[in-house]
Coordinates of C-alpha atoms and ligand atoms in Angstrom, one line a residue:
M1 CA -136.6 -64.5 -151.4
S2 CA -133.3 -66.9 -151.8
Q3 CA -132.0 -65.6 -155.7
R4 CA -129.9 -69.2 -156.5
W5 CA -132.1 -72.0 -156.9
L6 CA -130.5 -76.7 -157.7
I7 CA -133.3 -78.0 -159.7
L8 CA -133.1 -82.0 -158.9
G9 CA -134.7 -83.3 -162.0
A10 CA -134.7 -80.3 -163.3
T11 CA -135.7 -82.3 -167.0
G12 CA -139.2 -84.8 -166.1
L13 CA -143.2 -83.8 -165.7
L14 CA -142.2 -81.0 -162.7
G15 CA -138.8 -79.5 -163.0
P16 CA -139.0 -77.7 -166.0
C17 CA -142.3 -75.7 -165.2
F18 CA -140.4 -75.1 -161.5
V19 CA -137.2 -74.3 -163.5
K20 CA -139.5 -71.4 -165.5
E21 CA -140.9 -69.7 -162.7
I22 CA -137.8 -70.0 -161.0
K23 CA -136.6 -67.8 -164.4
D24 CA -140.1 -65.9 -164.2
R25 CA -139.4 -64.6 -161.2
G26 CA -135.9 -63.0 -162.1
Y27 CA -134.4 -65.3 -159.8
Q28 CA -131.4 -68.4 -160.8
A29 CA -131.9 -71.7 -162.3
I30 CA -129.1 -74.4 -161.9
T31 CA -130.8 -77.3 -163.4
A32 CA -129.6 -80.8 -162.3
A33 CA -130.2 -84.6 -163.4
R34 CA -128.5 -87.3 -164.8
S35 CA -128.3 -86.0 -169.0
N36 CA -129.4 -82.6 -170.2
A37 CA -129.1 -80.3 -166.7
D38 CA -126.0 -77.9 -165.2
V39 CA -125.1 -80.3 -163.6
C40 CA -125.2 -83.9 -164.3
F41 CA -125.4 -87.1 -162.1
D42 CA -127.0 -89.5 -160.6
L43 CA -128.5 -88.7 -157.7
S44 CA -128.4 -92.4 -155.8
D45 CA -124.2 -91.3 -155.1
Q46 CA -123.9 -89.3 -152.0
S47 CA -120.5 -88.3 -152.9
Q48 CA -121.9 -87.2 -156.4
L49 CA -124.6 -84.9 -154.0
H50 CA -122.3 -83.8 -151.7
Q51 CA -119.6 -81.9 -153.4
T52 CA -122.6 -80.6 -155.9
L53 CA -124.0 -78.8 -153.4
E54 CA -120.0 -78.1 -152.4
D55 CA -119.7 -75.8 -156.1
T56 CA -123.0 -75.2 -157.0
K57 CA -124.0 -73.2 -154.0
P58 CA -127.0 -72.8 -154.3
D59 CA -129.7 -70.3 -151.3
S60 CA -132.2 -73.1 -152.1
V61 CA -132.4 -76.4 -153.0
I62 CA -136.0 -78.1 -154.5
N63 CA -135.6 -82.2 -155.2
C64 CA -138.1 -83.0 -157.9
A65 CA -135.6 -86.7 -159.1
A66 CA -137.7 -90.2 -158.4
N67 CA -137.7 -93.1 -159.9
I68 CA -142.2 -92.6 -160.1
Y69 CA -142.1 -95.6 -161.4
V70 CA -144.4 -97.7 -158.6
D71 CA -144.1 -100.9 -160.7
L72 CA -139.9 -100.7 -161.3
C73 CA -139.8 -99.6 -157.8
E74 CA -141.0 -103.7 -156.4
N75 CA -139.2 -104.7 -158.1
D76 CA -135.3 -102.8 -156.8
P77 CA -136.4 -101.5 -153.5
A78 CA -133.3 -101.2 -153.0
G79 CA -133.0 -98.8 -155.7
S80 CA -135.2 -96.6 -155.0
Y81 CA -133.6 -96.1 -151.6
L82 CA -131.1 -95.0 -153.1
L83 CA -132.7 -92.8 -155.5
N84 CA -135.6 -91.6 -153.4
T85 CA -134.9 -92.3 -149.8
R86 CA -131.4 -91.5 -149.5
P87 CA -131.2 -88.2 -150.5
L88 CA -132.8 -86.3 -148.0
S89 CA -130.1 -87.2 -145.6
T90 CA -128.2 -85.4 -147.5
L91 CA -130.3 -81.8 -148.7
A92 CA -131.4 -81.9 -145.6
D93 CA -128.2 -81.8 -143.8
W94 CA -127.4 -79.1 -145.9
S95 CA -130.5 -77.0 -145.0
R96 CA -129.6 -77.9 -141.4
E97 CA -126.0 -76.8 -141.4
N98 CA -126.2 -73.8 -143.8
D99 CA -130.1 -72.6 -142.6
K100 CA -131.4 -72.9 -145.7
P101 CA -134.6 -74.2 -148.0
L102 CA -135.6 -77.5 -149.7
L103 CA -138.7 -78.1 -151.0
Q104 CA -139.1 -81.9 -151.4
V105 CA -141.4 -82.8 -153.8
S106 CA -143.4 -86.2 -152.9
T107 CA -145.8 -87.3 -153.0
D108 CA -150.4 -88.8 -152.0
H109 CA -150.2 -92.1 -152.5
Y110 CA -150.1 -93.1 -148.7
F111 CA -154.4 -93.7 -148.3
T112 CA -156.3 -96.4 -148.1
Q113 CA -159.3 -95.7 -146.4
G114 CA -162.1 -92.1 -147.1
G115 CA -163.4 -93.3 -150.7
N116 CA -163.7 -89.6 -152.3
N117 CA -162.8 -87.3 -149.1
P118 CA -159.5 -85.4 -149.3
Q119 CA -157.3 -87.0 -146.7
S120 CA -154.6 -83.7 -144.8
E121 CA -151.4 -83.4 -144.0
D122 CA -152.4 -85.5 -140.4
A123 CA -154.2 -88.7 -142.2
P124 CA -153.3 -91.8 -141.2
V125 CA -151.0 -94.1 -143.4
D126 CA -151.3 -97.1 -145.2
L127 CA -148.0 -97.7 -147.4
V128 CA -148.7 -100.6 -149.4
N129 CA -145.9 -100.7 -152.0
E130 CA -142.0 -99.5 -151.8
Y131 CA -142.4 -95.8 -153.6
A132 CA -144.8 -95.3 -151.2
R133 CA -142.5 -96.5 -148.2
S134 CA -139.2 -94.4 -150.7
K135 CA -141.2 -91.6 -151.2
Y136 CA -142.8 -91.5 -146.7
L137 CA -139.1 -92.7 -145.7
A138 CA -137.9 -88.5 -147.7
E139 CA -140.2 -86.8 -145.6
H140 CA -139.6 -87.8 -142.3
L141 CA -135.2 -87.7 -143.8
A142 CA -136.3 -83.8 -144.7
L143 CA -138.3 -83.1 -142.1
T144 CA -135.2 -83.8 -140.1
A145 CA -134.5 -79.3 -141.2
P146 CA -136.0 -77.4 -140.0
K147 CA -137.2 -75.3 -143.1
A148 CA -137.8 -77.8 -145.2
L149 CA -141.6 -77.9 -146.8
V150 CA -142.5 -81.3 -147.7
L151 CA -145.0 -81.0 -150.7
R152 CA -147.5 -84.0 -151.0
T153 CA -148.9 -83.8 -154.5
N154 CA -151.0 -85.6 -158.0
I155 CA -149.6 -83.5 -161.0
V156 CA -150.5 -84.0 -164.6
G157 CA -149.4 -82.1 -167.7
A158 CA -149.7 -83.5 -171.4
Q159 CA -145.5 -83.7 -171.5
K160 CA -144.8 -87.0 -169.4
G161 CA -146.5 -89.6 -168.2
H162 CA -150.8 -89.9 -167.1
G163 CA -151.6 -86.7 -167.9
R164 CA -150.3 -86.9 -171.5
W165 CA -151.3 -90.6 -172.2
V166 CA -154.9 -89.3 -170.9
K167 CA -155.1 -86.2 -174.0
E168 CA -153.8 -89.7 -176.3
S169 CA -155.5 -91.8 -176.2
L170 CA -158.2 -88.9 -176.3
L171 CA -157.7 -87.8 -179.5
N172 CA -156.5 -91.1 -180.7
K173 CA -159.5 -92.5 -179.6
A174 CA -157.3 -95.8 -178.1
P175 CA -158.6 -98.1 -175.7
M176 CA -159.1 -96.7 -171.8
T177 CA -160.3 -98.0 -168.6
L178 CA -161.5 -95.5 -166.7
F179 CA -160.5 -96.1 -162.7
M180 CA -163.7 -95.5 -160.9
D181 CA -161.9 -96.4 -157.2
F182 CA -159.6 -94.3 -157.8
F183 CA -159.0 -90.7 -156.3
A184 CA -157.1 -88.4 -156.4
S185 CA -156.9 -84.0 -156.6
P186 CA -154.1 -83.5 -159.9
L187 CA -153.0 -80.6 -160.3
H188 CA -151.6 -78.8 -163.2
V189 CA -147.8 -78.9 -162.7
Q190 CA -147.5 -75.6 -164.2
D191 CA -150.1 -74.6 -161.3
M192 CA -148.0 -76.8 -159.4
A193 CA -144.7 -74.9 -159.3
R194 CA -146.4 -71.9 -159.3
I195 CA -148.2 -72.7 -155.4
S196 CA -145.3 -74.1 -154.1
L197 CA -143.3 -71.7 -155.0
D198 CA -146.1 -68.8 -153.5
L199 CA -145.8 -71.2 -150.8
A200 CA -141.6 -70.8 -150.6
Q201 CA -141.9 -66.9 -149.8
K202 CA -144.6 -67.4 -147.3
Q203 CA -141.3 -69.4 -145.8
A204 CA -143.9 -72.3 -145.3
N205 CA -142.1 -75.3 -144.3
G206 CA -143.2 -78.6 -142.7
I207 CA -146.1 -81.3 -144.9
Y208 CA -148.8 -79.2 -147.4
N209 CA -150.9 -81.2 -149.7
V210 CA -150.3 -78.8 -152.8
S211 CA -153.1 -80.2 -155.8
S212 CA -156.2 -79.1 -156.3
R213 CA -159.0 -78.7 -154.0
D214 CA -161.0 -81.8 -155.8
V215 CA -161.2 -84.9 -155.3
S216 CA -162.5 -87.4 -158.6
S217 CA -161.6 -90.3 -160.1
K218 CA -159.4 -91.0 -161.7
G219 CA -162.0 -91.6 -164.4
E220 CA -164.4 -88.9 -164.0
F221 CA -160.8 -86.6 -164.6
I222 CA -160.7 -88.5 -167.6
Y223 CA -164.2 -87.6 -168.0
A224 CA -163.4 -83.8 -167.5
V225 CA -160.8 -83.5 -170.2
A226 CA -162.4 -85.4 -172.7
K227 CA -165.2 -82.5 -171.9
A228 CA -162.7 -79.5 -171.7
M229 CA -161.5 -81.1 -175.3
N230 CA -165.2 -81.7 -176.6
I231 CA -164.9 -85.0 -177.3
N232 CA -167.2 -87.5 -176.4
P233 CA -165.7 -90.9 -175.4
D234 CA -168.6 -93.6 -175.5
W235 CA -166.2 -96.1 -176.1
V236 CA -163.5 -96.0 -173.1
I237 CA -164.5 -98.7 -169.9
E238 CA -165.5 -97.9 -167.4
G239 CA -163.8 -100.3 -164.4
T240 CA -161.3 -100.3 -161.1
G241 CA -157.2 -100.2 -159.8
H242 CA -157.4 -102.7 -158.2
Q243 CA -156.6 -104.2 -161.5
L244 CA -152.9 -102.5 -161.6
A245 CA -150.1 -105.1 -161.7
T246 CA -148.2 -103.2 -157.7
K247 CA -151.0 -102.9 -155.1
R248 CA -152.2 -99.7 -155.4
A249 CA -153.1 -97.2 -152.4
M250 CA -156.6 -95.3 -153.7
C251 CA -158.1 -92.7 -151.6
L252 CA -155.8 -90.4 -152.9
G253 CA -157.8 -87.0 -152.7
L254 CA -155.8 -84.2 -150.7
D255 CA -158.0 -81.7 -148.5
V256 CA -155.8 -78.5 -149.4
S257 CA -157.5 -75.9 -146.7
K258 CA -153.6 -75.2 -144.6
A259 CA -152.7 -74.9 -147.8
E260 CA -155.3 -72.2 -149.0
S261 CA -154.8 -70.6 -145.7
T262 CA -151.9 -70.1 -146.2
L263 CA -151.4 -69.0 -149.4
G264 CA -155.2 -66.3 -148.9
Y265 CA -156.2 -67.8 -152.0
Q266 CA -157.1 -70.9 -153.4
L267 CA -156.3 -73.6 -155.4
P268 CA -157.3 -74.5 -159.1
T269 CA -160.8 -76.9 -159.5
L270 CA -160.8 -80.1 -161.5
E271 CA -162.2 -78.4 -164.4
E272 CA -159.3 -75.4 -164.0
T273 CA -157.1 -78.3 -164.0
A274 CA -159.0 -80.1 -167.0
K275 CA -158.8 -77.8 -169.3
K276 CA -155.3 -77.0 -168.5
L277 CA -153.8 -80.2 -169.9
A278 CA -157.2 -80.0 -172.5
N279 CA -155.1 -77.4 -173.6
E280 CA -152.2 -78.1 -173.3
A281 CA -150.1 -78.6 -176.6
L282 CA -148.4 -82.0 -176.6
Ligands
NAP1 N1 -145.6 -87.9 -162.0 C1 -146.6 -87.6 -160.8 O1 -147.7 -88.7 -161.1 C2 -147.0 -87.7 -159.3 C3 -147.4 -87.1 -158.9 C4 -147.1 -87.5 -157.2 C5 -145.3 -87.4 -157.6 N2 -145.0 -87.5 -157.7 C6 -144.2 -86.8 -157.3 O2 -143.2 -86.0 -158.3 C7 -141.7 -85.5 -158.9 C8 -142.0 -84.7 -159.8 O3 -141.8 -85.9 -161.0 P1 -142.0 -86.4 -162.2 O4 -143.2 -87.1 -162.3 O5 -141.4 -85.1 -162.9 O6 -140.5 -87.4 -162.2 P2 -140.3 -86.8 -163.7 O7 -141.0 -86.5 -164.7 O8 -140.2 -89.2 -164.4 O9 -138.9 -87.0 -163.9 C9 -137.9 -87.6 -163.1 C10 -137.0 -86.9 -163.6 O10 -135.2 -87.2 -162.1 C11 -133.9 -87.4 -163.0 N3 -133.1 -88.7 -162.3 C12 -134.0 -90.3 -162.3 N4 -133.3 -90.4 -161.6 C13 -132.0 -90.0 -162.2 C14 -130.8 -90.1 -160.7 N5 -130.6 -91.2 -160.5 N6 -129.5 -88.9 -160.4 C15 -129.9 -88.4 -160.8 N7 -131.8 -88.0 -161.1 C16 -132.6 -88.1 -161.7 C17 -134.9 -87.9 -164.3 O11 -133.3 -87.2 -164.9 P3 -132.9 -88.3 -165.6 O12 -133.6 -89.1 -166.5 O13 -132.2 -88.1 -167.1 O14 -131.6 -88.6 -165.0 C18 -135.9 -86.3 -164.9 O15 -135.4 -84.6 -164.5 C19 -141.3 -86.7 -158.4 O16 -140.8 -86.5 -156.5 C20 -142.3 -87.8 -158.2 O17 -142.5 -88.7 -156.9 C21 -144.6 -87.4 -159.5

């Protein structure tokens, strides 16, 4: 496998897990973000991306950088395109011209039909907001390179975002409305990095779902985390994801059988993911 990895978006929720996993495997990790990284630049600026690829000469690139905030993307579609989508054209050119792997971290935010049934990689998509549009187009740009691996996922971790909110809210008995009609297959970020690198090691390319192997509602997942934390969440309210300001796709459970077949092992369960989040220090 490649020795020198450039990790774009290395300082967010997921990026640091890739950095750690790469170093643990004995490879070199070059981190990139707008600040606090080996290379600091704005990924929306294509000339700076070109320069970074030229200067760092990576063997593989992982792109974890994105504007993940659905409401912000909705209010700034052009900015969202420049960060979430446009760089993938440059990265795919780099991958093709140098015959090197490109890992694009994508999303599960594409499915409005099917309730809690798992969605396969070729399930029909329904793009209901700018975030989904920007990420879906990015997949297509990435896939113009034969060595592109597009990783569709739903991630949680205690350091940031939804997973941190869940843990803090449970610990503080904060008011919570649990969405019982919004389905997903959350995977812990550490498992996401490990499994994605295993797929890269197998020289997988194309689209792969990388998530937990179970589908649950957002509410069921929070109940599972509460159980793993020995907390009785008797104050929470059950509700609907339809109340969110920007429209969401809500049938986001992923079918991981393709990844399991390529890897020859089972991906984590909902319970394992909930336990991992529960046991992770804030
Ligand atoms: N979090 C989720 O729930 C979730 C679910 C499914 C899929 N995903 C996907 O997983 C990937 C990683 O998500 P995450 O949760 O780790 O995101 P995150 O925590 O928001 O991290 C984003 C990273 O991108 C960098 N970044 C942001 N704007 C940038 C810019 N203009 N130029 C250069 N770097 C920039 C950030 O650092 P600076 O701000 O310092 O630049 C940070 O390192 C994304 O592709 C996302 O679409 C996330």
